Amino acid sequence: MNASNFVEGVDLSLYVILGISVFFLIAITFVMIYFLFKYRKKNNPVATNIPHNTLLEIVWTVIPTILVLIMFWYGWIGYKPMLTAPSDAMEIEAVGQMWKWTFKYPDGKVSDSLVIPIDKPVKLNLKSIDVLHSLYIPAFRIKRDVVPGQDFMMWFTGQKLGTYDIFCAEYCGQLHSYMLSSCTVVSEDDYNNWLTSGPNLSNEHPGLTLLKTNACLSCHSRDGSRIIGPSFKGLIGRQEVIIRDGNREEIIVDEEYIAGKIKNPNTSEVETYQAGLMASYGDILSDDDIKNIIDYISTL
Amino acid sequence: MEHSFSLPNSGHNYDAKASKLGMWLFLYTELLLFGGLFMVYMVYRALNPDAFLIASFNLNVWLGTINTVVLLTSSMTVAMSITAIQKGNSKLSLILLALTVAAAVIFLVIKYFEWGAKIEHGFWPGMDHFTNLPFGEQLYFYLYFFMTGLHGLHVVVGMVFILIVMKKIKNGSQNKNKNQLLENSGLYWHLVDLIWIYLFPLFYLIH
Amino acid sequence: MEDSYHITGYAEHFGTWVSLILLTFMTVFISVFGADLNTLTVATALFIASVKALVVAYYFMHLKYDPKIYRIMILIVMSMFVIFLIMLIFDYLTR
Amino acid sequence: MTGTSASQPSYLDVTKGLFSWIFTLDHKRIGLLYLYTVGSFFLVGVILGVIMRLELFNPGADIIEAQTYNQVFTLHGVIMVFLFIIPSIPAVFGNFFLPIMLGTDDVAFPRINLMSWWLYVIGAIFALGTLIFGDGPADTGWTFYAPYSVKTGTNVSMTVLAAFVLGFSSILTGLNFIVTIHRLRAPGMGFNDMPLFSWALYATSWIQLLATPIIGITLLMILAERVLGIGLFDPAIGGDPILYQHLFWIYSHPAVYIMALPAMGIVSEIIPTFSQRTIFGYKAIAYSSMGIALVGYFVWGHHMFTSGMSGPSAWIFSLLTFFVAIPTSIKVFNWLATLYKGSIDIEVPLLYALAFIFNFLIGGLTGLVVGALAADVHLHDTYFVVGHFHYVMLGGTGFAFIGGLHYWFPKMWGKMYNKAVAKLAFAIIFIGLNILYFPMLILGVMGMPRRYYDYLPEFHTLNQVSTVGSWIMVTGLIIMLVNLFIAHRKGKKAPDNPWNGITLEWQTKSPPPLYNFDKMPKLAKGGPYNYPNAKNS
Ligand code: HEA
Ligand code: HEA
Ligand code: CUA
Ligand SMILES: [Cu+2]
């Protein structure tokens, strides 16, 4: 059994084209070397001018034309089913952001890796809050770009139990190659168990959960080390230089500033850090969420 | 460096036809430069038809019409100045070119007031009023400023071009027999006009 | 100069100008007062603009009297551009 | 006037001094200026490539940081595309040989020609200036996809400006060549009597002319967004990042034929010369260049099959993509048929030309794989694509470039290189290339995405093989360069026509005099490749 329902179509088109290609590669190379030997100056001191040969030219125009049409056809029939998801597909929201995948299940479960039941079509609604990403599961032969501002989807059916890599295939900045996740195909029962097993992060501070699920931690460390953005450690009360409307200002970080920063990060920027990278979370985090986050940050 | 043998078709000869062909080729690149913007315009207008309609009411159709007339007139004077020089009347040619430049200045002054009015009302990227515009209308104004701005730049370049040619006519290096430079600047000027012919209905006449 | 070229008369230029001005007023009129044309207004506006462009190119830019190759070239360039537009908008309209 | 040929100094000797070079109006000198500058930037690009390979030798962080890696592959891509491969063959060999092959003494607009070189230099300064100014070179990939290219703090603005200026330079070169071909052919030389290299340049020039403005304006839009806040691609206000991709590829797909067609032109020169017979299917080769150029405009969407393009669009683009393969395959078959019943002299340029065919086959056929919709969904943005384009660009165009260099070297400097060493270098470069890039194709099928600083352990072995390949290749490159350098300094004097070629450049002296010919060149009867010594069938 193939890992997903698309493997067959994609691999078929790959094999058809590779097969024809290998044939032409070998045949042409062979003929080339053969001529090189046969008509060497030593063997054939006087060349013959042959300006052209209509029949031959027609043959080698028509044959490749037929072959490419075949190749096109296999490519199209392998691709076509990817465009429309079956109506009974189970819907999951997949959010890509710098540099983390988050999967939101219909009943509220949020996870950073994908778990799906076997033999059931799954439709991922793709959302990005910052830049382009692309959700790629090589084993399933499926890939789709995640574009901010657009509602795209992808769908597939996992057909073999196991865990498969998920990559981000569209370049999205510094940690693009670390934007990894996994897709685990499990039996129906295991899936239901997993769904009801509750938030696996239960005894954590809710603020920390929010930092994790919103990918804040891919840019802000909790231990004082500098990653992409300033560390959260000791943030409240820290004295730092920001640039607002082109002016340098010295400020002392307080809760209000942090809340503002989360909602509208680009009205000011912290000196020596890259501005413009952080997306606005105003629509994503509620005021309560932000309170929780600040509460958690103040414990660091 | 002196050389003793010269080829019949030489890159060192003055060749009016070559320079005209070159100019036309250059005009194609200009057309496609604006073409890219027209593509963007088409897509965004197709995606936000209503926003484009509403936003377009902020422009003044009459100013646009006057500017169209001004540009068309200047196109005529340039075309006539070529006729004049070909008939050997450099003086008339100069007068007509001066009229063209004057028209260009009028065009720019009107544009200045148009833009000025927009900016006064806060329609400039980044201003408060602007950032509160609904979805899609901002795109209209971005395109408006970008496209008319780039067009305005071309008006300025065309003007400079014509001024240079005027100087050459004065000192006689453009004359009855050798006037390709004038013709080329005329072609450039008409192109500026051509682009405006499309910009005008696309921004002012949405209904 | 080895070959004679066509000199366009002043009257012809003036006539061209008059027709362009008329077309301009026509397009403004249709758009401002002829709102019953509804969706067709875009098409008419673009159609009139293209007629104007053609007039400018043919008479002011002298294409009418130039060797055929110039007309062929611009035809190819413009049709290429139009195909770009069609293929581009096709993607958006079929999404 | 009657000048004896002996009294004519060569273009290298007429005047001396730096200024006589950088302000020259002589197309041959401008060609050489391009050669030196393009060659230097190419070496910078190679060094960056090798740095990437070293980093990828092992997974995890080794020699550079993630951010640096991203900047390195962007700069590598920008240099290789805009500073090396697009100007390479047209601006170097096109400038040098197009007027000579047409039997004239310069391009139509020598001043514009010089200006385009200067624009090239300015663009190059901008591109490399990002190393010093701002927050370092862009880290967006050479495609500058919005919205990342608008958000990142690195110096995208300057890089984009560089690409804009370089685009201008490329447009002017194209414009110059088209007018030259239309107006300056030697008397009696019709379009169908031109050498095929001129045909290839003609098709290329039209692409340069008509496609480049689109990327110019697109990059200006990115610049406007970064500098003025005119956010045309900003999703927050209804802008569409995918529109940017459309505009980018409307140029950048035709651009790959700017890279490939001149290379095919060189191959079409080399093969008949070393077969000593007429080219097979002259018209088919000439017109297929035009066909590729034309159809090539309408296939840009194949870079966007996974970006959310509509189904009907996707299949139209895919089908058209396959149609460009047909004129290309016609050329390949014509070259093969030209070897048939030739009298083949296996010299260095011919080896490069044949290696071109082999590499280009791999590159082109893998292109067909990614042209198929289903396969592309799997392979898009993986190392398979990286393998594909290095095979066509380096294995194809790069090889044609070196082949051309070896073919015309004696004409350009009047000196001959050591052929045995050149053959050795060829063998090493050829083997290195395949060890370097073939593993990438396999990695792609396994699913390794491109632009990855770090990778999973299962990709380790093949990455190591590939890195070793890069060392082999660089060894070959060094041998080749040293060989040519020595030949340039103290090579034996080359005869005027060392390969018994028949196109017009072989009728003048090596190196040619300032105005190319000191007597009227004679056109071959019955077509530009009609070798008088060959039997007629
Ligand atoms: C010199 C440059 C060059 C050339 C010539 C080509 C040639 C071709 N390219 Fe390539 N391509 C690139 C440079 C080039 N490409 C680059 C740089 C990228 C990546 C850009 C980026 O994302 O960074 C790319 C990416 C790219 C993609 C997008 C992949 C992706 O990102 O998902 C595709 C998809 O269709 C493609 C297809 C093709 C095809 C079909 C051809 C064809 O023209 C090939 C035709 C040749 C042949 C087919 C071989 C000869 C034929 C025969 C011997 C006869 C037998 C053949 C038949 C049976 C038909 N290319
Ligand atoms: C012409 C184009 C060209 C050339 C020559 C090369 C040369 C090399 N490239 Fe390539 N590469 C690109 C164009 C090119 N590249 C592009 C466009 C990208 C995409 C960037 C992006 O993603 O944005 C890319 C990306 C790219 C990647 C992928 C990065 C990633 O996705 O993470 C890698 C990885 O190893 C790589 C490696 C190399 C190496 C090792 C070399 C070389 O160092 C190989 C060594 C070559 C030689 C030793 C010499 C051969 C000699 C000649 C060709 C002629 C000699 C002529 C003169 C001296 C005048 N390149
Ligand atoms: Cu997300 Cu790459
Ligand atoms: Cu392409």
PDB file of C-alpha atoms in Angstrom, chain D residues 182-269:
ATOM      1  CA  HIS D 182      19.006  44.399 -39.390  1.00  0.00           C
ATOM      2  CA  ARG D 183      21.206  47.145 -40.752  1.00  0.00           C
ATOM      3  CA  LEU D 184      24.819  46.087 -40.936  1.00  0.00           C
ATOM      4  CA  ARG D 185      25.015  42.697 -42.623  1.00  0.00           C
ATOM      5  CA  ALA D 186      27.674  42.597 -45.334  1.00  0.00           C
ATOM      6  CA  PRO D 187      26.271  43.264 -48.790  1.00  0.00           C
ATOM      7  CA  GLY D 188      24.848  40.042 -50.151  1.00  0.00           C
ATOM      8  CA  MET D 189      24.292  38.441 -46.767  1.00  0.00           C
ATOM      9  CA  GLY D 190      20.584  37.780 -46.325  1.00  0.00           C
ATOM     10  CA  PHE D 191      19.071  36.700 -43.041  1.00  0.00           C
ATOM     11  CA  ASN D 192      19.383  33.110 -44.176  1.00  0.00           C
ATOM     12  CA  ASP D 193      23.070  33.494 -44.927  1.00  0.00           C
ATOM     13  CA  MET D 194      23.939  34.563 -41.415  1.00  0.00           C
ATOM     14  CA  PRO D 195      25.904  32.201 -39.213  1.00  0.00           C
ATOM     15  CA  LEU D 196      23.702  30.423 -36.691  1.00  0.00           C
ATOM     16  CA  PHE D 197      25.370  32.196 -33.798  1.00  0.00           C
ATOM     17  CA  SER D 198      23.932  35.455 -35.130  1.00  0.00           C
ATOM     18  CA  TRP D 199      20.520  33.861 -35.377  1.00  0.00           C
ATOM     19  CA  ALA D 200      20.769  32.702 -31.799  1.00  0.00           C
ATOM     20  CA  LEU D 201      21.782  36.183 -30.707  1.00  0.00           C
ATOM     21  CA  TYR D 202      18.946  37.669 -32.684  1.00  0.00           C
ATOM     22  CA  ALA D 203      16.390  35.531 -30.875  1.00  0.00           C
ATOM     23  CA  THR D 204      18.104  36.203 -27.546  1.00  0.00           C
ATOM     24  CA  SER D 205      18.127  39.927 -28.114  1.00  0.00           C
ATOM     25  CA  TRP D 206      14.401  39.981 -28.634  1.00  0.00           C
ATOM     26  CA  ILE D 207      13.920  38.236 -25.321  1.00  0.00           C
ATOM     27  CA  GLN D 208      16.256  40.643 -23.598  1.00  0.00           C
ATOM     28  CA  LEU D 209      14.409  43.549 -25.096  1.00  0.00           C
ATOM     29  CA  LEU D 210      10.864  42.484 -24.397  1.00  0.00           C
ATOM     30  CA  ALA D 211      11.086  40.517 -21.165  1.00  0.00           C
ATOM     31  CA  THR D 212      13.555  42.546 -19.133  1.00  0.00           C
ATOM     32  CA  PRO D 213      11.347  45.659 -18.659  1.00  0.00           C
ATOM     33  CA  ILE D 214       8.824  43.527 -16.823  1.00  0.00           C
ATOM     34  CA  ILE D 215      11.259  42.469 -14.169  1.00  0.00           C
ATOM     35  CA  GLY D 216      12.504  46.032 -14.041  1.00  0.00           C
ATOM     36  CA  ILE D 217       9.121  47.369 -13.065  1.00  0.00           C
ATOM     37  CA  THR D 218       8.444  44.440 -10.758  1.00  0.00           C
ATOM     38  CA  LEU D 219      11.606  45.067  -8.829  1.00  0.00           C
ATOM     39  CA  LEU D 220      10.769  48.765  -8.706  1.00  0.00           C
ATOM     40  CA  MET D 221       7.521  47.782  -7.030  1.00  0.00           C
ATOM     41  CA  ILE D 222       9.436  45.886  -4.363  1.00  0.00           C
ATOM     42  CA  LEU D 223      11.697  48.875  -3.966  1.00  0.00           C
ATOM     43  CA  ALA D 224       8.711  51.203  -3.691  1.00  0.00           C
ATOM     44  CA  GLU D 225       7.240  49.039  -0.990  1.00  0.00           C
ATOM     45  CA  ARG D 226      10.444  48.944   0.997  1.00  0.00           C
ATOM     46  CA  VAL D 227      11.344  52.583   0.625  1.00  0.00           C
ATOM     47  CA  LEU D 228       8.080  54.473   0.167  1.00  0.00           C
ATOM     48  CA  GLY D 229       5.639  52.051   1.746  1.00  0.00           C
ATOM     49  CA  ILE D 230       3.685  51.594  -1.469  1.00  0.00           C
ATOM     50  CA  GLY D 231       2.603  48.069  -0.596  1.00  0.00           C
ATOM     51  CA  LEU D 232       1.366  46.652  -3.866  1.00  0.00           C
ATOM     52  CA  PHE D 233       1.870  43.069  -2.743  1.00  0.00           C
ATOM     53  CA  ASP D 234       0.858  43.503   0.866  1.00  0.00           C
ATOM     54  CA  PRO D 235      -1.789  40.909   1.758  1.00  0.00           C
ATOM     55  CA  ALA D 236      -3.054  43.083   4.614  1.00  0.00           C
ATOM     56  CA  ILE D 237      -4.655  45.532   2.185  1.00  0.00           C
ATOM     57  CA  GLY D 238      -5.768  43.061  -0.447  1.00  0.00           C
ATOM     58  CA  GLY D 239      -2.500  42.745  -2.336  1.00  0.00           C
ATOM     59  CA  ASP D 240      -1.543  39.370  -3.680  1.00  0.00           C
ATOM     60  CA  PRO D 241       1.965  37.924  -3.241  1.00  0.00           C
ATOM     61  CA  ILE D 242       1.260  35.458  -6.034  1.00  0.00           C
ATOM     62  CA  LEU D 243       0.895  38.318  -8.473  1.00  0.00           C
ATOM     63  CA  TYR D 244       4.487  39.167  -7.714  1.00  0.00           C
ATOM     64  CA  GLN D 245       5.467  35.641  -8.693  1.00  0.00           C
ATOM     65  CA  HIS D 246       3.604  35.931 -11.961  1.00  0.00           C
ATOM     66  CA  LEU D 247       5.398  39.137 -12.836  1.00  0.00           C
ATOM     67  CA  PHE D 248       8.765  37.814 -11.752  1.00  0.00           C
ATOM     68  CA  TRP D 249       8.505  34.700 -13.873  1.00  0.00           C
ATOM     69  CA  ILE D 250       7.111  36.495 -16.897  1.00  0.00           C
ATOM     70  CA  TYR D 251      10.650  37.760 -17.134  1.00  0.00           C
ATOM     71  CA  SER D 252      12.625  35.038 -15.501  1.00  0.00           C
ATOM     72  CA  HIS D 253      11.379  32.162 -17.517  1.00  0.00           C
ATOM     73  CA  PRO D 254      12.217  33.830 -20.848  1.00  0.00           C
ATOM     74  CA  ALA D 255      15.500  34.730 -19.172  1.00  0.00           C
ATOM     75  CA  VAL D 256      16.490  31.082 -19.040  1.00  0.00           C
ATOM     76  CA  TYR D 257      16.377  31.144 -22.807  1.00  0.00           C
ATOM     77  CA  ILE D 258      18.547  34.244 -22.777  1.00  0.00           C
ATOM     78  CA  MET D 259      20.992  31.914 -21.085  1.00  0.00           C
ATOM     79  CA  ALA D 260      20.444  28.891 -23.298  1.00  0.00           C
ATOM     80  CA  LEU D 261      20.008  30.193 -26.853  1.00  0.00           C
ATOM     81  CA  PRO D 262      23.425  31.823 -27.292  1.00  0.00           C
ATOM     82  CA  ALA D 263      24.986  28.649 -25.947  1.00  0.00           C
ATOM     83  CA  MET D 264      23.152  26.682 -28.600  1.00  0.00           C
ATOM     84  CA  GLY D 265      24.434  29.207 -31.113  1.00  0.00           C
ATOM     85  CA  ILE D 266      28.026  28.488 -30.130  1.00  0.00           C
ATOM     86  CA  VAL D 267      27.448  24.760 -30.379  1.00  0.00           C
ATOM     87  CA  SER D 268      25.964  25.266 -33.834  1.00  0.00           C
ATOM     88  CA  GLU D 269      29.214  26.981 -34.854  1.00  0.00           C
TER      89      GLU D 269
END
